[in-house]
Structure formats: structure tokens, C-alpha cells
CSV table of C-alpha atoms in Angstrom, one decimal:
chain,number,residue,atom,x,y,z
A,23,MET,CA,0.0,0.0,0.0
A,24,VAL,CA,2.8,2.4,0.8
A,25,LEU,CA,4.6,1.5,-2.5
A,26,ALA,CA,1.4,2.2,-4.5
A,27,ALA,CA,1.1,5.7,-2.8
A,28,LEU,CA,4.8,6.3,-3.4
A,29,GLY,CA,4.4,5.4,-7.1
A,30,ASP,CA,1.8,8.1,-7.5
A,31,VAL,CA,4.0,10.7,-5.9
A,32,VAL,CA,7.4,10.0,-7.6
A,33,GLN,CA,7.0,10.1,-11.4
A,34,VAL,CA,10.2,10.4,-13.5
A,35,PRO,CA,9.7,12.6,-16.6
A,36,VAL,CA,10.0,10.6,-19.8
A,37,TRP,CA,12.8,12.9,-21.1
A,38,LEU,CA,14.8,12.3,-17.9
A,39,ASP,CA,14.3,8.6,-18.1
A,40,LEU,CA,15.4,8.5,-21.8
A,41,LEU,CA,18.5,10.7,-20.9
A,42,ALA,CA,19.4,8.1,-18.2
A,43,VAL,CA,19.0,5.3,-20.7
A,44,PHE,CA,21.1,7.1,-23.3
A,45,SER,CA,24.0,7.9,-20.9
A,46,GLY,CA,24.0,4.4,-19.5
A,47,ALA,CA,24.0,2.9,-23.0
A,48,VAL,CA,26.8,5.1,-24.2
A,49,LEU,CA,29.0,4.1,-21.3
A,50,GLY,CA,28.2,0.4,-21.9
A,51,ALA,CA,29.0,0.7,-25.6
A,52,VAL,CA,32.3,2.5,-24.9
A,53,PHE,CA,33.3,-0.2,-22.3
A,54,ALA,CA,32.4,-2.9,-24.9
A,55,VAL,CA,34.4,-1.4,-27.7
A,56,ARG,CA,37.4,-0.9,-25.4
A,57,ASN,CA,37.2,-4.7,-24.5
A,58,HIS,CA,37.0,-5.6,-28.2
A,59,PHE,CA,33.4,-6.7,-28.4
A,60,ASP,CA,31.8,-7.1,-31.8
A,61,LEU,CA,28.8,-4.9,-32.8
A,62,ALA,CA,26.3,-7.3,-31.4
A,63,GLY,CA,28.1,-7.4,-28.1
A,64,VAL,CA,28.3,-3.6,-28.0
A,65,LEU,CA,24.5,-3.4,-28.6
A,66,ALA,CA,23.7,-6.0,-26.0
A,67,LEU,CA,25.9,-4.4,-23.3
A,68,ALA,CA,24.6,-1.0,-24.1
A,69,MET,CA,21.0,-2.1,-23.7
A,70,VAL,CA,21.8,-3.9,-20.4
A,71,THR,CA,23.5,-0.9,-18.9
A,72,GLY,CA,21.0,1.5,-20.4
A,73,PHE,CA,17.9,-0.3,-19.2
A,74,GLY,CA,19.4,-1.6,-15.9
A,75,GLY,CA,18.6,1.2,-13.5
A,76,GLY,CA,15.1,1.8,-14.8
A,77,VAL,CA,14.2,-1.9,-14.8
A,78,ILE,CA,15.5,-2.3,-11.2
A,79,ARG,CA,13.5,0.8,-10.2
A,80,ASP,CA,10.3,-0.5,-11.8
A,81,VAL,CA,10.6,-4.0,-10.3
A,82,LEU,CA,11.2,-2.6,-6.8
A,83,LEU,CA,8.1,-0.5,-7.3
A,84,ASN,CA,6.2,-3.7,-8.3
A,85,GLN,CA,5.5,-2.3,-11.8
A,86,ARG,CA,6.1,-3.7,-15.3
A,87,PRO,CA,9.3,-2.1,-16.6
A,88,VAL,CA,8.5,0.8,-18.8
A,89,ALA,CA,11.6,0.1,-21.0
A,90,PHE,CA,9.7,-3.0,-22.3
A,91,GLN,CA,6.5,-1.1,-23.0
A,92,GLN,CA,7.6,1.8,-25.2
A,93,ASN,CA,9.7,1.7,-28.3
A,94,ALA,CA,11.4,5.0,-27.5
A,95,TYR,CA,13.6,3.3,-24.9
A,96,MET,CA,14.9,0.7,-27.4
A,97,ILE,CA,15.5,3.3,-30.1
A,98,THR,CA,17.3,5.5,-27.6
A,99,ALA,CA,19.5,2.6,-26.4
A,100,ILE,CA,20.4,1.6,-30.0
A,101,ALA,CA,21.2,5.2,-31.0
A,102,ALA,CA,23.4,5.5,-27.9
A,103,ALA,CA,25.1,2.2,-28.6
A,104,LEU,CA,25.9,3.3,-32.2
A,105,ALA,CA,27.1,6.8,-30.9
A,106,GLY,CA,29.3,5.2,-28.3
A,107,PHE,CA,30.7,2.7,-30.9
A,108,ARG,CA,31.5,5.5,-33.4
A,109,SER,CA,32.9,7.9,-30.8
A,110,GLU,CA,35.2,5.2,-29.4
A,111,GLU,CA,36.5,4.3,-32.8
A,112,HIS,CA,37.5,8.0,-33.4
A,113,THR,CA,38.9,8.4,-30.0
A,114,SER,CA,41.2,5.3,-30.3
A,115,GLU,CA,42.3,6.6,-33.8
A,116,LEU,CA,43.3,9.9,-32.2
A,117,GLN,CA,45.2,8.2,-29.3
A,118,SER,CA,47.2,6.0,-31.7
A,119,HIS,CA,48.7,9.0,-33.5
């Protein structure tokens, strides 16, 4: 009963939730590239790190994870994974020179 009341009070704005997914996914992608994962591994790790916090939050609040209900979360995680993949490629090229 307390969690249900708390769920009504604490609502994370969608833009902030998507920003958290994006930042987590970029960090996961950069980590994966630095550890020589292929593109599928980069995407997988980016999605796990991007969705992780929100999924844990939703499960603890006894709700269905919002990341699995709306396509915007998947699109954001994929875009962040590709951005992290591309940025890490360019960063490593600069460091080698």
C-alpha cells in the first residue's frame, strides 16, 4: 500500500528517463568497444547498462518495466550504442597518432 502511494508521488519525466538510458547505454558501448566486443556485443551491453537502472526501479516498485512497454527506450539505447561505438572508434584513432 505504501509503494502504491509512493508510485503516484514519484514520477520520473520521460525525457529524464530517456536521458538516463542514453547515458548508460553510451557508457556500456564504450566499455564494450574498449574490450574488443563485436557490434552485437556492443549493442547487448549498451542495452543492459542503459535499461538496468530503470528496470530495477520498476521491479522494486512492483510495476512492469517501462523500458519494455515503449519503443522509444529501445530506439534510444540503440542510438546511444551506435554513438558510443562510433565515438570510441574515433577516440582510439586519435590516441594512436
